[in-house]
């Protein structure tokens, strides 16, 4: 058996500790009092009190006694006897004897008692004298100094001890004494102690501290203390979820959890949990066994149907389990569940295999007879039925139930659950004699449904594997259309993984297999899939040709879903070809069609493309709005983890970065990186844009790690996509520029230009030219500062880059309506080229600054305003340089763009410009409470919703994150704001509603 691990540090409970300290301070001032510390077993009552008395020993003498569970044979006044014996050395021998005698022998010798009869406690005057004696000795103890009297485990206290406890609390007057009692709130309390608590609460003679479970922050700190290092998020979350915040449970679980995630309960913890269960009468234990097999909340009617017990036997058993705080009732749902899920696990582990199977079969029969016996939605009930039939070892029934559950989950947009159920059905297929009869569908159809669910839940590897299995089971000669559809699916999944060449090959195979068959809807789908991949590769003219053919076929065949799919790609082709407005109209139509048809994948794609086209049109606010609308729809359909739902996150993040709303962008990037950690395009783009943010803020080592991770993920094929590879090389180049490593910057620019040479998106290459020219100009400035002669190679490289930029600008300028970013980039390239040549004209920088400001690109504008000021200072015009330099400073400060701030500060020092002396300057804002508590941007968003009184689920929906993620944020905020006290933290959060 593995030894239990225990945290050596005192974690959390700061507010509760402070309340004990306040009570002691009042006692030291001559106002005696009492504090009761309560909570469930293992919650940390003893740890809190021991930590407190350990620190209080310098101010007071501490006497400790405890009640024991002796099955009704408790010694009256036992804990007081124990406490005063412990402090006996403080009292003269005669006084000790006088004090302990009436407590240890509260009744006379057994004269006159019937054999076996128990003497009464202390009756009449003897009882009163004993209590007065104890009070007198407490007062005598206090003459030598303050005391703290601790009585633990009062839930086991005998009536005499309760009477003495109440007597002391009511009669202590103006002495430096504090009485602390602990008891379990999940144990049945004797009537005398319950009555005393009510009386003391009414008279406000005591304070009651109820310990709440730990949140994420405390559990993470506990795990960290035990392991000696920061835990992984997965380990901390698993420990929190299984322990439900109970520190004792967490410590016990950690002994096995860190080495074997999800392992069975440690024997010691299982024994602790089962002691209370085994003390129940048999009918109550039987009810708990049914609940354990149910695994979660069960309705009263389902328990009744599964057990077959009449109400006169069922109700007393349920009440007994509830009285012992093992189960809790949900009156709104008329259901019951275990108070702790670990108790459920312990009871289930205690069942024999035959007992388990019989219980599961009974529950399954009850649910099959009446599905309304379960309190949850239809999809949940179907999943429960599949689980119970499988656990009852009825594979044929489990197969049919799993298929039904998978369909119901998919209809409810619960795609991860749908995938799980359908894969369960696939596993059962070989165990059933006539599986198609039980399942109601063919094996190939089951594979396709499972692949769809895997894709929509974000498991692209699973989707690919399932589709490939379906392909091996289908004969292309006998059913080429069906095989073609499978190739089309395979292509879409490969594209989502970033395997662009493989995707194009799969789409080509789908079209080949279809041949000349008259199926306009299918041909339109295949052609558009191929066109969409060409569009991503920047082959807009060829993509447009295929889309227009697909659109004609779809409209002729009345295939509205395929029409919407074609419009989602055609809109980008139109915008990139020459007509942005036509592209926007096309994509708005696409959004309307695909929403009307409920085509989930195409809805995300349509909004992602609309967001992108708004961006290239220079309408960034509209772009963000479109991305957010798409995220909302993706969340509504449960596909925010799917690749296209995730692309919307990275679109929004990129556009917010350009708008200078970096904190908002960081929140989206957090989710995008979290969703795409494993692999696929989403992960690559998430790391790429986070690197861009980190470069701007000077976190260069972290940015380099992100870029390396993005490149690693993309090696499967995303490196073929210009919209990914150009920013990737551009970020590497910008990082090298800031680090003054020209050769690395030059290599990155050259690599990027080669990678996008075949793309018709000229803006991508223009961005690379601009950063390349900046690198050359910076290197030549360094040479001039070092008084080195001009290097011909640098001049040649700069001239070559500027020539490329002019050619690209010329092609972009042939459009009827040039893209505004391309115009600004061309001007920027010209300004950098002149700087490279040693020119110091300010006009080009002022012109491009105006262009960036019109496009609402504050960071880009701040950089060129800095260059404008630099040129003016070269002409010895500090008065004119001050205005653009201060404007650049304000923006860089607001964005926390540390590298640019340093450059601006150095230039201001050189020109003797006071950056803060300006009508534009505004005083630094006072730090908000959120700043002082060190909240992240996403936590601030959560805090805003928390202040409005929203639940975790509402917060999750508002921010398009998982409910578990919202819960973690809320726990973290509450820990920071209220040091563990949820009520006060909520009040603080309410006061922060303006943040």
PDB file of N, CA and C in Angstrom, residues 588-670:
ATOM      1  N   UNK A 588     -22.002  37.120 -47.528  1.00  0.00           N
ATOM      2  CA  UNK A 588     -23.197  37.336 -46.712  1.00  0.00           C
ATOM      3  C   UNK A 588     -24.337  36.428 -47.169  1.00  0.00           C
ATOM      4  N   UNK A 589     -24.449  36.245 -48.490  1.00  0.00           N
ATOM      5  CA  UNK A 589     -25.456  35.307 -49.012  1.00  0.00           C
ATOM      6  C   UNK A 589     -25.135  33.890 -48.565  1.00  0.00           C
ATOM      7  N   UNK A 590     -23.840  33.538 -48.597  1.00  0.00           N
ATOM      8  CA  UNK A 590     -23.422  32.194 -48.176  1.00  0.00           C
ATOM      9  C   UNK A 590     -23.804  31.941 -46.723  1.00  0.00           C
ATOM     10  N   UNK A 591     -23.560  32.917 -45.862  1.00  0.00           N
ATOM     11  CA  UNK A 591     -23.899  32.755 -44.438  1.00  0.00           C
ATOM     12  C   UNK A 591     -25.395  32.497 -44.269  1.00  0.00           C
ATOM     13  N   UNK A 592     -26.208  33.237 -45.021  1.00  0.00           N
ATOM     14  CA  UNK A 592     -27.661  33.076 -44.910  1.00  0.00           C
ATOM     15  C   UNK A 592     -28.086  31.683 -45.375  1.00  0.00           C
ATOM     16  N   UNK A 593     -27.502  31.210 -46.487  1.00  0.00           N
ATOM     17  CA  UNK A 593     -27.900  29.908 -47.039  1.00  0.00           C
ATOM     18  C   UNK A 593     -27.494  28.776 -46.106  1.00  0.00           C
ATOM     19  N   UNK A 594     -26.228  28.772 -45.664  1.00  0.00           N
ATOM     20  CA  UNK A 594     -25.759  27.635 -44.861  1.00  0.00           C
ATOM     21  C   UNK A 594     -26.426  27.608 -43.483  1.00  0.00           C
ATOM     22  N   UNK A 595     -26.747  28.791 -42.934  1.00  0.00           N
ATOM     23  CA  UNK A 595     -27.487  28.783 -41.659  1.00  0.00           C
ATOM     24  C   UNK A 595     -28.894  28.224 -41.872  1.00  0.00           C
ATOM     25  N   UNK A 596     -29.499  28.612 -42.977  1.00  0.00           N
ATOM     26  CA  UNK A 596     -30.842  28.110 -43.294  1.00  0.00           C
ATOM     27  C   UNK A 596     -30.826  26.591 -43.451  1.00  0.00           C
ATOM     28  N   UNK A 597     -29.747  26.063 -44.055  1.00  0.00           N
ATOM     29  CA  UNK A 597     -29.650  24.622 -44.299  1.00  0.00           C
ATOM     30  C   UNK A 597     -29.108  23.860 -43.090  1.00  0.00           C
ATOM     31  N   UNK A 598     -28.538  24.582 -42.117  1.00  0.00           N
ATOM     32  CA  UNK A 598     -27.971  23.916 -40.946  1.00  0.00           C
ATOM     33  C   UNK A 598     -26.720  23.124 -41.250  1.00  0.00           C
ATOM     34  N   UNK A 599     -25.962  23.550 -42.281  1.00  0.00           N
ATOM     35  CA  UNK A 599     -24.720  22.866 -42.662  1.00  0.00           C
ATOM     36  C   UNK A 599     -23.610  23.335 -41.715  1.00  0.00           C
ATOM     37  N   UNK A 600     -23.336  22.538 -40.707  1.00  0.00           N
ATOM     38  CA  UNK A 600     -22.514  23.002 -39.584  1.00  0.00           C
ATOM     39  C   UNK A 600     -21.106  23.390 -40.017  1.00  0.00           C
ATOM     40  N   UNK A 601     -20.420  22.499 -40.747  1.00  0.00           N
ATOM     41  CA  UNK A 601     -19.058  22.819 -41.180  1.00  0.00           C
ATOM     42  C   UNK A 601     -19.046  24.071 -42.056  1.00  0.00           C
ATOM     43  N   UNK A 602     -20.010  24.168 -42.943  1.00  0.00           N
ATOM     44  CA  UNK A 602     -20.024  25.286 -43.890  1.00  0.00           C
ATOM     45  C   UNK A 602     -20.362  26.608 -43.199  1.00  0.00           C
ATOM     46  N   UNK A 603     -21.118  26.569 -42.085  1.00  0.00           N
ATOM     47  CA  UNK A 603     -21.426  27.804 -41.350  1.00  0.00           C
ATOM     48  C   UNK A 603     -20.131  28.422 -40.827  1.00  0.00           C
ATOM     49  N   UNK A 604     -19.297  27.599 -40.184  1.00  0.00           N
ATOM     50  CA  UNK A 604     -18.026  28.114 -39.659  1.00  0.00           C
ATOM     51  C   UNK A 604     -17.150  28.625 -40.785  1.00  0.00           C
ATOM     52  N   UNK A 605     -17.114  27.880 -41.886  1.00  0.00           N
ATOM     53  CA  UNK A 605     -16.284  28.279 -43.024  1.00  0.00           C
ATOM     54  C   UNK A 605     -16.761  29.614 -43.597  1.00  0.00           C
ATOM     55  N   UNK A 606     -18.076  29.781 -43.729  1.00  0.00           N
ATOM     56  CA  UNK A 606     -18.612  31.004 -44.320  1.00  0.00           C
ATOM     57  C   UNK A 606     -18.252  32.222 -43.477  1.00  0.00           C
ATOM     58  N   UNK A 607     -18.403  32.127 -42.153  1.00  0.00           N
ATOM     59  CA  UNK A 607     -18.071  33.272 -41.300  1.00  0.00           C
ATOM     60  C   UNK A 607     -16.565  33.515 -41.243  1.00  0.00           C
ATOM     61  N   UNK A 608     -15.782  32.447 -41.283  1.00  0.00           N
ATOM     62  CA  UNK A 608     -14.323  32.625 -41.302  1.00  0.00           C
ATOM     63  C   UNK A 608     -13.898  33.367 -42.564  1.00  0.00           C
ATOM     64  N   UNK A 609     -14.475  32.985 -43.705  1.00  0.00           N
ATOM     65  CA  UNK A 609     -14.119  33.646 -44.963  1.00  0.00           C
ATOM     66  C   UNK A 609     -14.632  35.084 -45.018  1.00  0.00           C
ATOM     67  N   UNK A 610     -15.834  35.312 -44.489  1.00  0.00           N
ATOM     68  CA  UNK A 610     -16.360  36.677 -44.455  1.00  0.00           C
ATOM     69  C   UNK A 610     -15.470  37.569 -43.591  1.00  0.00           C
ATOM     70  N   UNK A 611     -15.054  37.047 -42.449  1.00  0.00           N
ATOM     71  CA  UNK A 611     -14.161  37.801 -41.577  1.00  0.00           C
ATOM     72  C   UNK A 611     -12.861  38.148 -42.299  1.00  0.00           C
ATOM     73  N   UNK A 612     -12.311  37.184 -43.039  1.00  0.00           N
ATOM     74  CA  UNK A 612     -11.052  37.401 -43.758  1.00  0.00           C
ATOM     75  C   UNK A 612     -11.216  38.468 -44.845  1.00  0.00           C
ATOM     76  N   UNK A 613     -12.310  38.415 -45.578  1.00  0.00           N
ATOM     77  CA  UNK A 613     -12.511  39.380 -46.674  1.00  0.00           C
ATOM     78  C   UNK A 613     -12.717  40.792 -46.110  1.00  0.00           C
ATOM     79  N   UNK A 614     -13.453  40.920 -45.020  1.00  0.00           N
ATOM     80  CA  UNK A 614     -13.556  42.239 -44.368  1.00  0.00           C
ATOM     81  C   UNK A 614     -12.162  42.754 -43.985  1.00  0.00           C
ATOM     82  N   UNK A 615     -11.318  41.852 -43.532  1.00  0.00           N
ATOM     83  CA  UNK A 615      -9.965  42.255 -43.122  1.00  0.00           C
ATOM     84  C   UNK A 615      -9.168  42.798 -44.302  1.00  0.00           C
ATOM     85  N   UNK A 616      -9.169  42.091 -45.428  1.00  0.00           N
ATOM     86  CA  UNK A 616      -8.366  42.567 -46.561  1.00  0.00           C
ATOM     87  C   UNK A 616      -8.976  43.837 -47.165  1.00  0.00           C
ATOM     88  N   UNK A 617     -10.278  44.057 -46.896  1.00  0.00           N
ATOM     89  CA  UNK A 617     -10.909  45.282 -47.367  1.00  0.00           C
ATOM     90  C   UNK A 617     -10.583  46.466 -46.461  1.00  0.00           C
ATOM     91  N   UNK A 618      -9.858  46.209 -45.359  1.00  0.00           N
ATOM     92  CA  UNK A 618      -9.509  47.276 -44.429  1.00  0.00           C
ATOM     93  C   UNK A 618     -10.599  47.571 -43.416  1.00  0.00           C
ATOM     94  N   UNK A 619     -11.602  46.718 -43.329  1.00  0.00           N
ATOM     95  CA  UNK A 619     -12.732  46.932 -42.410  1.00  0.00           C
ATOM     96  C   UNK A 619     -12.566  45.991 -41.204  1.00  0.00           C
ATOM     97  N   UNK A 620     -11.587  46.311 -40.354  1.00  0.00           N
ATOM     98  CA  UNK A 620     -11.224  45.391 -39.277  1.00  0.00           C
ATOM     99  C   UNK A 620     -12.332  45.227 -38.238  1.00  0.00           C
ATOM    100  N   UNK A 621     -13.044  46.296 -37.922  1.00  0.00           N
ATOM    101  CA  UNK A 621     -14.135  46.173 -36.949  1.00  0.00           C
ATOM    102  C   UNK A 621     -15.206  45.219 -37.455  1.00  0.00           C
ATOM    103  N   UNK A 622     -15.537  45.334 -38.747  1.00  0.00           N
ATOM    104  CA  UNK A 622     -16.512  44.411 -39.338  1.00  0.00           C
ATOM    105  C   UNK A 622     -15.957  42.989 -39.343  1.00  0.00           C
ATOM    106  N   UNK A 623     -14.646  42.869 -39.562  1.00  0.00           N
ATOM    107  CA  UNK A 623     -14.017  41.546 -39.573  1.00  0.00           C
ATOM    108  C   UNK A 623     -14.149  40.872 -38.214  1.00  0.00           C
ATOM    109  N   UNK A 624     -13.863  41.615 -37.161  1.00  0.00           N
ATOM    110  CA  UNK A 624     -13.978  41.058 -35.804  1.00  0.00           C
ATOM    111  C   UNK A 624     -15.430  40.693 -35.500  1.00  0.00           C
ATOM    112  N   UNK A 625     -16.354  41.557 -35.915  1.00  0.00           N
ATOM    113  CA  UNK A 625     -17.780  41.278 -35.668  1.00  0.00           C
ATOM    114  C   UNK A 625     -18.205  39.992 -36.369  1.00  0.00           C
ATOM    115  N   UNK A 626     -17.736  39.795 -37.606  1.00  0.00           N
ATOM    116  CA  UNK A 626     -18.083  38.574 -38.342  1.00  0.00           C
ATOM    117  C   UNK A 626     -17.485  37.346 -37.660  1.00  0.00           C
ATOM    118  N   UNK A 627     -16.221  37.459 -37.209  1.00  0.00           N
ATOM    119  CA  UNK A 627     -15.586  36.333 -36.523  1.00  0.00           C
ATOM    120  C   UNK A 627     -16.341  35.996 -35.240  1.00  0.00           C
ATOM    121  N   UNK A 628     -16.739  37.026 -34.503  1.00  0.00           N
ATOM    122  CA  UNK A 628     -17.456  36.782 -33.251  1.00  0.00           C
ATOM    123  C   UNK A 628     -18.828  36.164 -33.501  1.00  0.00           C
ATOM    124  N   UNK A 629     -19.474  36.618 -34.560  1.00  0.00           N
ATOM    125  CA  UNK A 629     -20.759  36.019 -34.909  1.00  0.00           C
ATOM    126  C   UNK A 629     -20.555  34.538 -35.251  1.00  0.00           C
ATOM    127  N   UNK A 630     -19.488  34.244 -35.984  1.00  0.00           N
ATOM    128  CA  UNK A 630     -19.198  32.850 -36.323  1.00  0.00           C
ATOM    129  C   UNK A 630     -18.883  32.022 -35.089  1.00  0.00           C
ATOM    130  N   UNK A 631     -18.133  32.599 -34.140  1.00  0.00           N
ATOM    131  CA  UNK A 631     -17.817  31.891 -32.903  1.00  0.00           C
ATOM    132  C   UNK A 631     -19.092  31.584 -32.132  1.00  0.00           C
ATOM    133  N   UNK A 632     -19.995  32.556 -32.112  1.00  0.00           N
ATOM    134  CA  UNK A 632     -21.275  32.358 -31.424  1.00  0.00           C
ATOM    135  C   UNK A 632     -22.051  31.204 -32.055  1.00  0.00           C
ATOM    136  N   UNK A 633     -22.091  31.177 -33.384  1.00  0.00           N
ATOM    137  CA  UNK A 633     -22.817  30.108 -34.073  1.00  0.00           C
ATOM    138  C   UNK A 633     -22.120  28.769 -33.837  1.00  0.00           C
ATOM    139  N   UNK A 634     -20.775  28.769 -33.919  1.00  0.00           N
ATOM    140  CA  UNK A 634     -20.020  27.529 -33.687  1.00  0.00           C
ATOM    141  C   UNK A 634     -20.281  27.003 -32.278  1.00  0.00           C
ATOM    142  N   UNK A 635     -20.350  27.931 -31.322  1.00  0.00           N
ATOM    143  CA  UNK A 635     -20.626  27.518 -29.946  1.00  0.00           C
ATOM    144  C   UNK A 635     -22.040  26.951 -29.840  1.00  0.00           C
ATOM    145  N   UNK A 636     -22.979  27.590 -30.527  1.00  0.00           N
ATOM    146  CA  UNK A 636     -24.370  27.113 -30.464  1.00  0.00           C
ATOM    147  C   UNK A 636     -24.494  25.701 -31.029  1.00  0.00           C
ATOM    148  N   UNK A 637     -23.710  25.407 -32.063  1.00  0.00           N
ATOM    149  CA  UNK A 637     -23.760  24.080 -32.676  1.00  0.00           C
ATOM    150  C   UNK A 637     -22.739  23.121 -32.067  1.00  0.00           C
ATOM    151  N   UNK A 638     -21.995  23.573 -31.060  1.00  0.00           N
ATOM    152  CA  UNK A 638     -21.061  22.686 -30.374  1.00  0.00           C
ATOM    153  C   UNK A 638     -19.821  22.336 -31.155  1.00  0.00           C
ATOM    154  N   UNK A 639     -19.417  23.187 -32.117  1.00  0.00           N
ATOM    155  CA  UNK A 639     -18.253  22.852 -32.952  1.00  0.00           C
ATOM    156  C   UNK A 639     -17.113  23.844 -32.741  1.00  0.00           C
ATOM    157  N   UNK A 640     -17.059  24.490 -31.553  1.00  0.00           N
ATOM    158  CA  UNK A 640     -15.974  25.443 -31.331  1.00  0.00           C
ATOM    159  C   UNK A 640     -14.620  24.743 -31.276  1.00  0.00           C
ATOM    160  N   UNK A 641     -14.593  23.426 -31.010  1.00  0.00           N
ATOM    161  CA  UNK A 641     -13.332  22.696 -31.003  1.00  0.00           C
ATOM    162  C   UNK A 641     -12.986  22.143 -32.382  1.00  0.00           C
ATOM    163  N   UNK A 642     -13.926  22.166 -33.291  1.00  0.00           N
ATOM    164  CA  UNK A 642     -13.633  21.705 -34.651  1.00  0.00           C
ATOM    165  C   UNK A 642     -12.726  22.715 -35.333  1.00  0.00           C
ATOM    166  N   UNK A 643     -12.036  22.278 -36.373  1.00  0.00           N
ATOM    167  CA  UNK A 643     -11.001  23.117 -36.981  1.00  0.00           C
ATOM    168  C   UNK A 643     -11.559  24.439 -37.478  1.00  0.00           C
ATOM    169  N   UNK A 644     -12.702  24.424 -38.136  1.00  0.00           N
ATOM    170  CA  UNK A 644     -13.215  25.679 -38.687  1.00  0.00           C
ATOM    171  C   UNK A 644     -13.773  26.579 -37.595  1.00  0.00           C
ATOM    172  N   UNK A 645     -14.307  25.983 -36.519  1.00  0.00           N
ATOM    173  CA  UNK A 645     -14.708  26.804 -35.395  1.00  0.00           C
ATOM    174  C   UNK A 645     -13.493  27.464 -34.765  1.00  0.00           C
ATOM    175  N   UNK A 646     -12.390  26.730 -34.729  1.00  0.00           N
ATOM    176  CA  UNK A 646     -11.168  27.287 -34.165  1.00  0.00           C
ATOM    177  C   UNK A 646     -10.532  28.340 -35.036  1.00  0.00           C
ATOM    178  N   UNK A 647     -10.641  28.217 -36.360  1.00  0.00           N
ATOM    179  CA  UNK A 647     -10.091  29.234 -37.255  1.00  0.00           C
ATOM    180  C   UNK A 647     -10.710  30.592 -36.958  1.00  0.00           C
ATOM    181  N   UNK A 648     -11.970  30.591 -36.571  1.00  0.00           N
ATOM    182  CA  UNK A 648     -12.617  31.858 -36.211  1.00  0.00           C
ATOM    183  C   UNK A 648     -11.929  32.508 -35.018  1.00  0.00           C
ATOM    184  N   UNK A 649     -11.476  31.700 -34.072  1.00  0.00           N
ATOM    185  CA  UNK A 649     -10.743  32.242 -32.926  1.00  0.00           C
ATOM    186  C   UNK A 649      -9.456  32.927 -33.379  1.00  0.00           C
ATOM    187  N   UNK A 650      -8.710  32.254 -34.252  1.00  0.00           N
ATOM    188  CA  UNK A 650      -7.439  32.839 -34.688  1.00  0.00           C
ATOM    189  C   UNK A 650      -7.675  34.033 -35.603  1.00  0.00           C
ATOM    190  N   UNK A 651      -8.744  33.996 -36.394  1.00  0.00           N
ATOM    191  CA  UNK A 651      -9.089  35.183 -37.197  1.00  0.00           C
ATOM    192  C   UNK A 651      -9.322  36.383 -36.283  1.00  0.00           C
ATOM    193  N   UNK A 652     -10.167  36.185 -35.281  1.00  0.00           N
ATOM    194  CA  UNK A 652     -10.485  37.285 -34.366  1.00  0.00           C
ATOM    195  C   UNK A 652      -9.229  37.772 -33.656  1.00  0.00           C
ATOM    196  N   UNK A 653      -8.371  36.834 -33.235  1.00  0.00           N
ATOM    197  CA  UNK A 653      -7.144  37.217 -32.537  1.00  0.00           C
ATOM    198  C   UNK A 653      -6.245  38.060 -33.438  1.00  0.00           C
ATOM    199  N   UNK A 654      -6.065  37.632 -34.683  1.00  0.00           N
ATOM    200  CA  UNK A 654      -5.209  38.367 -35.616  1.00  0.00           C
ATOM    201  C   UNK A 654      -5.747  39.774 -35.868  1.00  0.00           C
ATOM    202  N   UNK A 655      -7.047  39.866 -36.044  1.00  0.00           N
ATOM    203  CA  UNK A 655      -7.640  41.178 -36.329  1.00  0.00           C
ATOM    204  C   UNK A 655      -7.587  42.094 -35.113  1.00  0.00           C
ATOM    205  N   UNK A 656      -7.767  41.540 -33.934  1.00  0.00           N
ATOM    206  CA  UNK A 656      -7.652  42.350 -32.720  1.00  0.00           C
ATOM    207  C   UNK A 656      -6.212  42.815 -32.497  1.00  0.00           C
ATOM    208  N   UNK A 657      -5.246  41.976 -32.859  1.00  0.00           N
ATOM    209  CA  UNK A 657      -3.846  42.398 -32.776  1.00  0.00           C
ATOM    210  C   UNK A 657      -3.607  43.622 -33.655  1.00  0.00           C
ATOM    211  N   UNK A 658      -4.137  43.571 -34.881  1.00  0.00           N
ATOM    212  CA  UNK A 658      -3.944  44.697 -35.799  1.00  0.00           C
ATOM    213  C   UNK A 658      -4.636  45.955 -35.293  1.00  0.00           C
ATOM    214  N   UNK A 659      -5.784  45.775 -34.629  1.00  0.00           N
ATOM    215  CA  UNK A 659      -6.518  46.924 -34.095  1.00  0.00           C
ATOM    216  C   UNK A 659      -5.897  47.482 -32.814  1.00  0.00           C
ATOM    217  N   UNK A 660      -4.865  46.819 -32.327  1.00  0.00           N
ATOM    218  CA  UNK A 660      -4.230  47.282 -31.098  1.00  0.00           C
ATOM    219  C   UNK A 660      -4.963  46.862 -29.841  1.00  0.00           C
ATOM    220  N   UNK A 661      -5.892  45.929 -29.945  1.00  0.00           N
ATOM    221  CA  UNK A 661      -6.623  45.433 -28.770  1.00  0.00           C
ATOM    222  C   UNK A 661      -5.960  44.126 -28.336  1.00  0.00           C
ATOM    223  N   UNK A 662      -4.739  44.292 -27.844  1.00  0.00           N
ATOM    224  CA  UNK A 662      -3.888  43.131 -27.591  1.00  0.00           C
ATOM    225  C   UNK A 662      -4.379  42.283 -26.425  1.00  0.00           C
ATOM    226  N   UNK A 663      -4.930  42.901 -25.409  1.00  0.00           N
ATOM    227  CA  UNK A 663      -5.427  42.108 -24.281  1.00  0.00           C
ATOM    228  C   UNK A 663      -6.582  41.206 -24.704  1.00  0.00           C
ATOM    229  N   UNK A 664      -7.486  41.747 -25.529  1.00  0.00           N
ATOM    230  CA  UNK A 664      -8.594  40.925 -26.035  1.00  0.00           C
ATOM    231  C   UNK A 664      -8.061  39.788 -26.897  1.00  0.00           C
ATOM    232  N   UNK A 665      -7.086  40.123 -27.745  1.00  0.00           N
ATOM    233  CA  UNK A 665      -6.505  39.102 -28.620  1.00  0.00           C
ATOM    234  C   UNK A 665      -5.881  37.985 -27.796  1.00  0.00           C
ATOM    235  N   UNK A 666      -5.263  38.341 -26.692  1.00  0.00           N
ATOM    236  CA  UNK A 666      -4.606  37.340 -25.857  1.00  0.00           C
ATOM    237  C   UNK A 666      -5.606  36.318 -25.336  1.00  0.00           C
ATOM    238  N   UNK A 667      -6.816  36.787 -24.988  1.00  0.00           N
ATOM    239  CA  UNK A 667      -7.841  35.862 -24.521  1.00  0.00           C
ATOM    240  C   UNK A 667      -8.226  34.849 -25.586  1.00  0.00           C
ATOM    241  N   UNK A 668      -8.426  35.312 -26.820  1.00  0.00           N
ATOM    242  CA  UNK A 668      -8.760  34.390 -27.920  1.00  0.00           C
ATOM    243  C   UNK A 668      -7.608  33.425 -28.196  1.00  0.00           C
ATOM    244  N   UNK A 669      -6.379  33.932 -28.132  1.00  0.00           N
ATOM    245  CA  UNK A 669      -5.219  33.074 -28.400  1.00  0.00           C
ATOM    246  C   UNK A 669      -5.073  32.000 -27.328  1.00  0.00           C
ATOM    247  N   UNK A 670      -5.416  32.341 -26.101  1.00  0.00           N
ATOM    248  CA  UNK A 670      -5.364  31.347 -25.031  1.00  0.00           C
ATOM    249  C   UNK A 670      -6.262  30.161 -25.376  1.00  0.00           C
TER     250      UNK A 670
END
